[in-house]
PDB file of C-alpha atoms and ligand atoms in Angstrom:
ATOM      1  CA  UNK A   1     -34.558 -18.753   6.257  1.00  0.00           C
ATOM      2  CA  UNK A   2     -31.020 -19.434   8.132  1.00  0.00           C
ATOM      3  CA  UNK A   3     -28.496 -17.116   6.498  1.00  0.00           C
ATOM      4  CA  UNK A   4     -24.882 -17.866   7.667  1.00  0.00           C
ATOM      5  CA  UNK A   5     -23.450 -14.560   9.246  1.00  0.00           C
ATOM      6  CA  UNK A   6     -20.858 -12.897   7.484  1.00  0.00           C
ATOM      7  CA  UNK A   7     -17.863 -10.700   9.315  1.00  0.00           C
ATOM      8  CA  UNK A   8     -15.980  -8.733   6.784  1.00  0.00           C
ATOM      9  CA  UNK A   9     -12.888  -6.754   7.674  1.00  0.00           C
ATOM     10  CA  UNK A  10     -12.554  -3.608   5.667  1.00  0.00           C
ATOM     11  CA  UNK A  11      -8.473  -2.493   5.997  1.00  0.00           C
ATOM     12  CA  UNK A  12      -8.976   0.605   3.885  1.00  0.00           C
ATOM     13  CA  UNK A  13      -5.379   1.816   2.713  1.00  0.00           C
ATOM     14  CA  UNK A  14      -3.594  -0.273   5.612  1.00  0.00           C
ATOM     15  CA  UNK A  15      -1.119  -2.949   5.581  1.00  0.00           C
ATOM     16  CA  UNK A  16       1.667  -4.303   3.418  1.00  0.00           C
ATOM     17  CA  UNK A  17       1.910  -7.584   2.038  1.00  0.00           C
ATOM     18  CA  UNK A  18       4.449  -8.523   5.021  1.00  0.00           C
ATOM     19  CA  UNK A  19       1.730  -7.218   7.288  1.00  0.00           C
ATOM     20  CA  UNK A  20      -1.112  -8.907   5.698  1.00  0.00           C
ATOM     21  CA  UNK A  21       0.854 -12.305   5.569  1.00  0.00           C
ATOM     22  CA  UNK A  22       1.654 -11.826   9.433  1.00  0.00           C
ATOM     23  CA  UNK A  23      -2.117 -11.071  10.176  1.00  0.00           C
ATOM     24  CA  UNK A  24      -3.703 -13.877   8.210  1.00  0.00           C
ATOM     25  CA  UNK A  25      -1.312 -16.514  10.004  1.00  0.00           C
ATOM     26  CA  UNK A  26      -2.258 -15.196  13.446  1.00  0.00           C
ATOM     27  CA  UNK A  27      -6.046 -14.881  12.421  1.00  0.00           C
ATOM     28  CA  UNK A  28      -6.527 -18.385  10.728  1.00  0.00           C
ATOM     29  CA  UNK A  29      -6.143 -20.480  13.934  1.00  0.00           C
ATOM     30  CA  UNK A  30      -8.441 -17.973  15.770  1.00  0.00           C
ATOM     31  CA  UNK A  31     -11.292 -18.287  13.563  1.00  0.00           C
ATOM     32  CA  UNK A  32     -10.732 -21.939  12.358  1.00  0.00           C
ATOM     33  CA  UNK A  33     -13.446 -23.543  14.872  1.00  0.00           C
ATOM     34  CA  UNK A  34     -15.999 -21.101  14.243  1.00  0.00           C
ATOM     35  CA  UNK A  35     -18.466 -22.971  12.358  1.00  0.00           C
ATOM     36  CA  UNK A  36     -21.167 -21.220  10.334  1.00  0.00           C
ATOM     37  CA  UNK A  37     -19.368 -17.840  10.527  1.00  0.00           C
ATOM     38  CA  UNK A  38     -17.943 -16.618   7.143  1.00  0.00           C
ATOM     39  CA  UNK A  39     -15.120 -14.337   7.370  1.00  0.00           C
ATOM     40  CA  UNK A  40     -13.687 -11.988   4.630  1.00  0.00           C
ATOM     41  CA  UNK A  41     -10.792  -9.608   4.486  1.00  0.00           C
ATOM     42  CA  UNK A  42     -11.105  -6.685   2.288  1.00  0.00           C
ATOM     43  CA  UNK A  43      -7.511  -5.621   1.560  1.00  0.00           C
ATOM     44  CA  UNK A  44      -5.806  -3.299  -0.523  1.00  0.00           C
ATOM     45  CA  UNK A  45      -4.655  -4.678  -4.127  1.00  0.00           C
ATOM     46  CA  UNK A  46      -1.170  -5.452  -3.391  1.00  0.00           C
ATOM     47  CA  UNK A  47      -2.033  -7.797  -0.603  1.00  0.00           C
ATOM     48  CA  UNK A  48      -4.917  -9.896  -2.675  1.00  0.00           C
ATOM     49  CA  UNK A  49      -2.679 -12.657  -4.002  1.00  0.00           C
ATOM     50  CA  UNK A  50      -0.579 -13.362  -0.958  1.00  0.00           C
ATOM     51  CA  UNK A  51      -3.640 -13.475   1.112  1.00  0.00           C
ATOM     52  CA  UNK A  52      -5.580 -15.618  -1.268  1.00  0.00           C
ATOM     53  CA  UNK A  53      -2.788 -18.074  -1.539  1.00  0.00           C
ATOM     54  CA  UNK A  54      -2.520 -18.139   2.410  1.00  0.00           C
ATOM     55  CA  UNK A  55      -6.031 -18.273   3.168  1.00  0.00           C
ATOM     56  CA  UNK A  56      -6.973 -21.147   0.523  1.00  0.00           C
ATOM     57  CA  UNK A  57      -9.085 -23.861   2.110  1.00  0.00           C
ATOM     58  CA  UNK A  58      -9.752 -22.066   5.256  1.00  0.00           C
ATOM     59  CA  UNK A  59     -12.954 -20.318   6.251  1.00  0.00           C
ATOM     60  CA  UNK A  60     -11.509 -16.783   5.411  1.00  0.00           C
ATOM     61  CA  UNK A  61     -12.285 -15.283   1.853  1.00  0.00           C
ATOM     62  CA  UNK A  62     -10.364 -12.293   0.341  1.00  0.00           C
ATOM     63  CA  UNK A  63     -12.077  -9.473  -1.114  1.00  0.00           C
ATOM     64  CA  UNK A  64     -11.008  -6.482  -2.958  1.00  0.00           C
ATOM     65  CA  UNK A  65     -12.148  -2.943  -2.004  1.00  0.00           C
ATOM     66  CA  UNK A  66     -12.976  -1.605  -5.697  1.00  0.00           C
ATOM     67  CA  UNK A  67     -12.713  -2.613  -9.186  1.00  0.00           C
ATOM     68  CA  UNK A  68     -13.366  -1.164 -12.701  1.00  0.00           C
ATOM     69  CA  UNK A  69     -16.763  -2.100 -14.392  1.00  0.00           C
ATOM     70  CA  UNK A  70     -14.928  -2.940 -17.804  1.00  0.00           C
ATOM     71  CA  UNK A  71     -13.000  -6.199 -18.144  1.00  0.00           C
ATOM     72  CA  UNK A  72     -10.127  -4.327 -19.710  1.00  0.00           C
ATOM     73  CA  UNK A  73      -9.213  -1.244 -21.792  1.00  0.00           C
ATOM     74  CA  UNK A  74      -7.552   2.066 -21.399  1.00  0.00           C
ATOM     75  CA  UNK A  75      -8.335   2.581 -17.803  1.00  0.00           C
ATOM     76  CA  UNK A  76      -4.956   3.574 -16.298  1.00  0.00           C
ATOM     77  CA  UNK A  77      -4.712   2.595 -12.866  1.00  0.00           C
ATOM     78  CA  UNK A  78      -7.509   0.534 -12.762  1.00  0.00           C
ATOM     79  CA  UNK A  79      -8.205  -3.127 -11.887  1.00  0.00           C
ATOM     80  CA  UNK A  80     -10.971  -5.536 -13.405  1.00  0.00           C
ATOM     81  CA  UNK A  81     -13.093  -7.963 -12.002  1.00  0.00           C
ATOM     82  CA  UNK A  82     -11.574 -10.925 -14.122  1.00  0.00           C
ATOM     83  CA  UNK A  83      -8.106  -9.861 -12.743  1.00  0.00           C
ATOM     84  CA  UNK A  84      -9.333 -10.150  -9.233  1.00  0.00           C
ATOM     85  CA  UNK A  85     -10.685 -13.373 -10.004  1.00  0.00           C
ATOM     86  CA  UNK A  86      -7.728 -14.870 -11.382  1.00  0.00           C
ATOM     87  CA  UNK A  87      -5.678 -13.543  -8.344  1.00  0.00           C
ATOM     88  CA  UNK A  88      -7.968 -15.821  -6.335  1.00  0.00           C
ATOM     89  CA  UNK A  89     -10.135 -13.281  -4.676  1.00  0.00           C
ATOM     90  CA  UNK A  90     -13.635 -14.139  -4.001  1.00  0.00           C
ATOM     91  CA  UNK A  91     -15.444 -10.835  -3.596  1.00  0.00           C
ATOM     92  CA  UNK A  92     -15.217  -7.072  -3.777  1.00  0.00           C
ATOM     93  CA  UNK A  93     -16.428  -4.008  -1.945  1.00  0.00           C
ATOM     94  CA  UNK A  94     -18.417  -1.723  -4.238  1.00  0.00           C
ATOM     95  CA  UNK A  95     -19.934   1.720  -3.275  1.00  0.00           C
ATOM     96  CA  UNK A  96     -18.070   2.284   0.140  1.00  0.00           C
ATOM     97  CA  UNK A  97     -18.878   5.806   1.336  1.00  0.00           C
ATOM     98  CA  UNK A  98     -15.261   6.767   1.353  1.00  0.00           C
ATOM     99  CA  UNK A  99     -15.215   5.881  -2.487  1.00  0.00           C
ATOM    100  CA  UNK A 100     -18.504   7.738  -3.253  1.00  0.00           C
ATOM    101  CA  UNK A 101     -17.483  10.662  -1.331  1.00  0.00           C
ATOM    102  CA  UNK A 102     -13.665  11.147  -2.167  1.00  0.00           C
ATOM    103  CA  UNK A 103     -13.442   9.389  -5.527  1.00  0.00           C
ATOM    104  CA  UNK A 104     -16.772  10.232  -6.978  1.00  0.00           C
ATOM    105  CA  UNK A 105     -18.066   6.507  -7.351  1.00  0.00           C
ATOM    106  CA  UNK A 106     -21.474   6.933  -8.728  1.00  0.00           C
ATOM    107  CA  UNK A 107     -24.681   5.010  -8.724  1.00  0.00           C
ATOM    108  CA  UNK A 108     -24.305   4.984 -12.571  1.00  0.00           C
ATOM    109  CA  UNK A 109     -20.836   3.458 -12.309  1.00  0.00           C
ATOM    110  CA  UNK A 110     -22.169   1.073  -9.504  1.00  0.00           C
ATOM    111  CA  UNK A 111     -24.789  -0.123 -11.801  1.00  0.00           C
ATOM    112  CA  UNK A 112     -22.199  -1.311 -14.162  1.00  0.00           C
ATOM    113  CA  UNK A 113     -19.821  -2.648 -11.577  1.00  0.00           C
ATOM    114  CA  UNK A 114     -22.333  -4.968  -9.836  1.00  0.00           C
ATOM    115  CA  UNK A 115     -23.225  -6.992 -12.790  1.00  0.00           C
ATOM    116  CA  UNK A 116     -19.515  -7.059 -13.992  1.00  0.00           C
ATOM    117  CA  UNK A 117     -18.394  -8.401 -10.526  1.00  0.00           C
ATOM    118  CA  UNK A 118     -21.013 -11.205 -10.709  1.00  0.00           C
ATOM    119  CA  UNK A 119     -20.152 -11.963 -14.294  1.00  0.00           C
ATOM    120  CA  UNK A 120     -16.550 -12.717 -13.043  1.00  0.00           C
ATOM    121  CA  UNK A 121     -17.720 -15.128 -10.237  1.00  0.00           C
ATOM    122  CA  UNK A 122     -17.103 -12.479  -7.469  1.00  0.00           C
ATOM    123  CA  UNK A 123     -19.388 -11.655  -4.719  1.00  0.00           C
ATOM    124  CA  UNK A 124     -20.238  -7.950  -4.720  1.00  0.00           C
ATOM    125  CA  UNK A 125     -20.393  -6.393  -1.179  1.00  0.00           C
ATOM    126  CA  UNK A 126     -22.458  -3.231  -2.042  1.00  0.00           C
ATOM    127  CA  UNK A 127     -22.630  -0.914   0.630  1.00  0.00           C
ATOM    128  CA  UNK A 128     -25.382   1.610   1.153  1.00  0.00           C
ATOM    129  CA  UNK A 129     -26.455   4.211   3.578  1.00  0.00           C
ATOM    130  CA  UNK A 130     -27.479   7.701   4.479  1.00  0.00           C
ATOM    131  CA  UNK A 131     -25.751  10.806   5.430  1.00  0.00           C
ATOM    132  CA  UNK A 132     -26.160  12.411   8.985  1.00  0.00           C
ATOM    133  CA  UNK A 133     -27.800  15.407   7.082  1.00  0.00           C
ATOM    134  CA  UNK A 134     -30.118  12.954   5.320  1.00  0.00           C
ATOM    135  CA  UNK A 135     -31.051  11.085   8.506  1.00  0.00           C
ATOM    136  CA  UNK A 136     -31.820  14.559  10.137  1.00  0.00           C
ATOM    137  CA  UNK A 137     -34.088  15.455   7.295  1.00  0.00           C
ATOM    138  CA  UNK A 138     -35.710  12.249   7.581  1.00  0.00           C
ATOM    139  CA  UNK A 139     -34.584  11.288   4.357  1.00  0.00           C
ATOM    140  CA  UNK A 140     -32.999   7.867   5.223  1.00  0.00           C
ATOM    141  CA  UNK A 141     -35.392   5.720   3.376  1.00  0.00           C
ATOM    142  CA  UNK A 142     -35.706   7.984   0.214  1.00  0.00           C
ATOM    143  CA  UNK A 143     -31.884   7.613  -0.030  1.00  0.00           C
ATOM    144  CA  UNK A 144     -31.777   3.839   0.511  1.00  0.00           C
ATOM    145  CA  UNK A 145     -34.604   3.241  -2.052  1.00  0.00           C
ATOM    146  CA  UNK A 146     -32.455   5.464  -4.513  1.00  0.00           C
ATOM    147  CA  UNK A 147     -29.218   3.660  -4.019  1.00  0.00           C
ATOM    148  CA  UNK A 148     -30.770   0.125  -3.989  1.00  0.00           C
ATOM    149  CA  UNK A 149     -32.900   0.959  -7.314  1.00  0.00           C
ATOM    150  CA  UNK A 150     -29.812   2.530  -8.930  1.00  0.00           C
ATOM    151  CA  UNK A 151     -26.964   0.321  -7.905  1.00  0.00           C
ATOM    152  CA  UNK A 152     -28.892  -2.834  -8.348  1.00  0.00           C
ATOM    153  CA  UNK A 153     -30.500  -1.639 -11.591  1.00  0.00           C
ATOM    154  CA  UNK A 154     -28.356  -4.108 -13.693  1.00  0.00           C
ATOM    155  CA  UNK A 155     -28.812  -7.221 -11.649  1.00  0.00           C
ATOM    156  CA  UNK A 156     -31.574  -9.888 -12.408  1.00  0.00           C
ATOM    157  CA  UNK A 157     -33.991 -10.431  -9.919  1.00  0.00           C
ATOM    158  CA  UNK A 158     -32.796 -14.063  -9.308  1.00  0.00           C
ATOM    159  CA  UNK A 159     -29.360 -13.100  -8.909  1.00  0.00           C
ATOM    160  CA  UNK A 160     -30.021 -10.713  -6.059  1.00  0.00           C
ATOM    161  CA  UNK A 161     -29.173 -13.540  -3.527  1.00  0.00           C
ATOM    162  CA  UNK A 162     -25.485 -13.575  -4.709  1.00  0.00           C
ATOM    163  CA  UNK A 163     -24.980 -10.444  -3.302  1.00  0.00           C
ATOM    164  CA  UNK A 164     -23.986  -9.005   0.302  1.00  0.00           C
ATOM    165  CA  UNK A 165     -25.315  -5.703   1.056  1.00  0.00           C
ATOM    166  CA  UNK A 166     -23.802  -3.604   3.903  1.00  0.00           C
ATOM    167  CA  UNK A 167     -25.894  -0.994   5.464  1.00  0.00           C
ATOM    168  CA  UNK A 168     -23.487   1.613   6.413  1.00  0.00           C
ATOM    169  CA  UNK A 169     -24.698   4.921   7.756  1.00  0.00           C
ATOM    170  CA  UNK A 170     -22.151   7.565   6.937  1.00  0.00           C
ATOM    171  CA  UNK A 171     -22.316   9.076   9.924  1.00  0.00           C
ATOM    172  CA  UNK A 172     -21.214   6.108  12.044  1.00  0.00           C
ATOM    173  CA  UNK A 173     -18.069   5.205   9.597  1.00  0.00           C
ATOM    174  CA  UNK A 174     -14.849   5.464  11.558  1.00  0.00           C
ATOM    175  CA  UNK A 175     -16.684   8.232  14.085  1.00  0.00           C
ATOM    176  CA  UNK A 176     -17.211   5.782  17.140  1.00  0.00           C
ATOM    177  CA  UNK A 177     -20.863   6.655  16.808  1.00  0.00           C
ATOM    178  CA  UNK A 178     -22.432   3.387  16.277  1.00  0.00           C
ATOM    179  CA  UNK A 179     -25.991   2.924  15.257  1.00  0.00           C
ATOM    180  CA  UNK A 180     -28.180   1.643  17.658  1.00  0.00           C
ATOM    181  CA  UNK A 181     -29.236  -2.042  17.142  1.00  0.00           C
ATOM    182  CA  UNK A 182     -32.944  -0.703  16.700  1.00  0.00           C
ATOM    183  CA  UNK A 183     -31.743   1.905  13.961  1.00  0.00           C
ATOM    184  CA  UNK A 184     -29.744  -0.669  12.474  1.00  0.00           C
ATOM    185  CA  UNK A 185     -32.610  -3.169  12.414  1.00  0.00           C
ATOM    186  CA  UNK A 186     -34.953  -0.641  10.942  1.00  0.00           C
ATOM    187  CA  UNK A 187     -32.860   0.208   8.132  1.00  0.00           C
ATOM    188  CA  UNK A 188     -31.948  -3.327   7.303  1.00  0.00           C
ATOM    189  CA  UNK A 189     -35.551  -4.590   7.347  1.00  0.00           C
ATOM    190  CA  UNK A 190     -36.362  -1.559   5.100  1.00  0.00           C
ATOM    191  CA  UNK A 191     -33.558  -2.799   2.530  1.00  0.00           C
ATOM    192  CA  UNK A 192     -34.987  -6.237   2.842  1.00  0.00           C
ATOM    193  CA  UNK A 193     -38.331  -5.242   1.808  1.00  0.00           C
ATOM    194  CA  UNK A 194     -37.191  -3.122  -1.011  1.00  0.00           C
ATOM    195  CA  UNK A 195     -35.438  -6.338  -2.448  1.00  0.00           C
ATOM    196  CA  UNK A 196     -38.459  -8.307  -1.707  1.00  0.00           C
ATOM    197  CA  UNK A 197     -40.474  -6.009  -3.862  1.00  0.00           C
ATOM    198  CA  UNK A 198     -38.104  -7.423  -6.914  1.00  0.00           C
ATOM    199  CA  UNK A 199     -37.828 -11.242  -5.428  1.00  0.00           C
ATOM    200  CA  UNK A 200     -39.135 -12.278  -2.482  1.00  0.00           C
ATOM    201  CA  UNK A 201     -37.124 -15.448  -2.507  1.00  0.00           C
ATOM    202  CA  UNK A 202     -33.684 -13.651  -3.098  1.00  0.00           C
ATOM    203  CA  UNK A 203     -34.547 -11.188  -0.386  1.00  0.00           C
ATOM    204  CA  UNK A 204     -34.870 -13.728   2.168  1.00  0.00           C
ATOM    205  CA  UNK A 205     -31.543 -15.344   0.833  1.00  0.00           C
ATOM    206  CA  UNK A 206     -29.314 -12.212   0.258  1.00  0.00           C
ATOM    207  CA  UNK A 207     -27.159 -11.490   3.524  1.00  0.00           C
ATOM    208  CA  UNK A 208     -27.423  -7.503   4.830  1.00  0.00           C
ATOM    209  CA  UNK A 209     -24.619  -6.464   7.209  1.00  0.00           C
ATOM    210  CA  UNK A 210     -24.412  -3.601   9.299  1.00  0.00           C
ATOM    211  CA  UNK A 211     -21.051  -1.385   9.000  1.00  0.00           C
ATOM    212  CA  UNK A 212     -20.148   1.476  11.080  1.00  0.00           C
ATOM    213  CA  UNK A 213     -17.811   1.724  14.450  1.00  0.00           C
ATOM    214  CA  UNK A 214     -18.237  -2.069  15.104  1.00  0.00           C
ATOM    215  CA  UNK A 215     -16.097  -3.083  17.919  1.00  0.00           C
ATOM    216  CA  UNK A 216     -15.616  -6.121  20.148  1.00  0.00           C
ATOM    217  CA  UNK A 217     -18.029  -4.412  22.773  1.00  0.00           C
ATOM    218  CA  UNK A 218     -20.903  -3.646  20.683  1.00  0.00           C
ATOM    219  CA  UNK A 219     -20.647  -6.407  18.413  1.00  0.00           C
ATOM    220  CA  UNK A 220     -23.022  -8.987  20.342  1.00  0.00           C
ATOM    221  CA  UNK A 221     -25.694  -6.422  20.666  1.00  0.00           C
ATOM    222  CA  UNK A 222     -26.052  -5.807  17.148  1.00  0.00           C
ATOM    223  CA  UNK A 223     -25.367  -9.502  15.696  1.00  0.00           C
ATOM    224  CA  UNK A 224     -27.735 -11.126  17.880  1.00  0.00           C
ATOM    225  CA  UNK A 225     -30.742  -9.342  16.052  1.00  0.00           C
ATOM    226  CA  UNK A 226     -32.426 -11.746  13.379  1.00  0.00           C
ATOM    227  CA  UNK A 227     -32.173  -9.243  10.574  1.00  0.00           C
ATOM    228  CA  UNK A 228     -28.538  -8.478  10.765  1.00  0.00           C
ATOM    229  CA  UNK A 229     -26.522 -10.978   9.110  1.00  0.00           C
ATOM    230  CA  UNK A 230     -23.147  -9.894  10.114  1.00  0.00           C
ATOM    231  CA  UNK A 231     -20.717  -6.814  10.101  1.00  0.00           C
ATOM    232  CA  UNK A 232     -18.506  -4.838   7.884  1.00  0.00           C
ATOM    233  CA  UNK A 233     -15.813  -3.739  10.174  1.00  0.00           C
ATOM    234  CA  UNK A 234     -13.343  -0.920   9.350  1.00  0.00           C
ATOM    235  CA  UNK A 235     -11.166   0.220  12.373  1.00  0.00           C
ATOM    236  CA  UNK A 236     -11.501  -2.834  14.808  1.00  0.00           C
ATOM    237  CA  UNK A 237     -10.560  -5.293  11.811  1.00  0.00           C
ATOM    238  CA  UNK A 238      -6.914  -3.928  11.895  1.00  0.00           C
ATOM    239  CA  UNK A 239      -5.938  -5.916  14.950  1.00  0.00           C
ATOM    240  CA  UNK A 240      -6.473  -9.844  14.744  1.00  0.00           C
ATOM    241  CA  UNK A 241      -7.480  -9.700  18.432  1.00  0.00           C
ATOM    242  CA  UNK A 242     -10.405  -7.386  18.038  1.00  0.00           C
ATOM    243  CA  UNK A 243     -11.339  -8.824  14.576  1.00  0.00           C
ATOM    244  CA  UNK A 244     -11.304 -12.413  16.086  1.00  0.00           C
ATOM    245  CA  UNK A 245     -13.376 -11.312  18.815  1.00  0.00           C
ATOM    246  CA  UNK A 246     -16.096  -9.964  16.722  1.00  0.00           C
ATOM    247  CA  UNK A 247     -16.105 -13.134  14.368  1.00  0.00           C
ATOM    248  CA  UNK A 248     -16.613 -15.100  17.579  1.00  0.00           C
ATOM    249  CA  UNK A 249     -19.492 -12.779  18.449  1.00  0.00           C
ATOM    250  CA  UNK A 250     -21.445 -13.469  15.234  1.00  0.00           C
ATOM    251  CA  UNK A 251     -21.561 -17.252  16.219  1.00  0.00           C
ATOM    252  CA  UNK A 252     -25.194 -18.195  16.498  1.00  0.00           C
TER     253      UNK A 252
HETATM  254  C1  PEP B   1     -15.937   0.671   7.007  1.00  0.00           C
HETATM  255  O1  PEP B   1     -14.774   1.135   6.706  1.00  0.00           O
HETATM  256  O2  PEP B   1     -16.884   0.353   6.262  1.00  0.00           O
HETATM  257  C2  PEP B   1     -16.100   0.920   8.395  1.00  0.00           C
HETATM  258  C3  PEP B   1     -17.512   0.519   8.801  1.00  0.00           C
HETATM  259  O3  PEP B   1     -15.242   1.659   9.165  1.00  0.00           O
HETATM  260  P1  PEP B   1     -15.431   1.573  11.009  1.00  0.00           P
HETATM  261  O4  PEP B   1     -15.631   0.207  11.253  1.00  0.00           O
HETATM  262  O5  PEP B   1     -14.044   1.994  11.568  1.00  0.00           O
HETATM  263  O6  PEP B   1     -16.733   2.506  11.371  1.00  0.00           O
END
């Protein structure tokens, strides 16, 4: 089954609204002709409305980098899925390893956040992946199995196809140590098999990206593999030129 590739740029805590606007105006003409490739920018909250307005009608979607699981309430400093949706946002990164490690985002919270995002019409981009210690201990599959089981515990089997999953080995994020195509392919095939155990059809439809030190030089070697449906790109998404070259490498 053909799955359209998705290249998502995770800006993390970079770019003011003015910088975001300059970026999107430069990106849109670079990706306009790349039919069949989805593009998403995962931006800080303060950039989202302006980006969504500028990208409307283009192939570029705008994603947030986090959200709260409740629609509203006494949660100072938080933002909900319906708020993002009303701002024109199409998706949301959930479970990024930086949020898991530095902000205590738990599998329990993710089990509530993923269905909340779906209810609001947002595409959840769920990040999973093992630490270096877990890989060295031969625990990669156990970790992936646990994250997929717990984080997606609240999603009905037939809704799994609405998700995007990013396999992001923690040791590859921001380190320049990209996973080999074989490592990425193996982990992604394992994740797809876990999903297939719940719903074979949804497992064939869900897009599974690779993330971790993707750049314009290594992107083609990863993206040509049939199981890898795109990339979640951190550092290399901050410059329009390098991000646009990665998007171009995803064209099949
Ligand atoms: C990320 O932030 O999800 C990421 C993959 O970062 P980088 O590409 O910089 O490793």
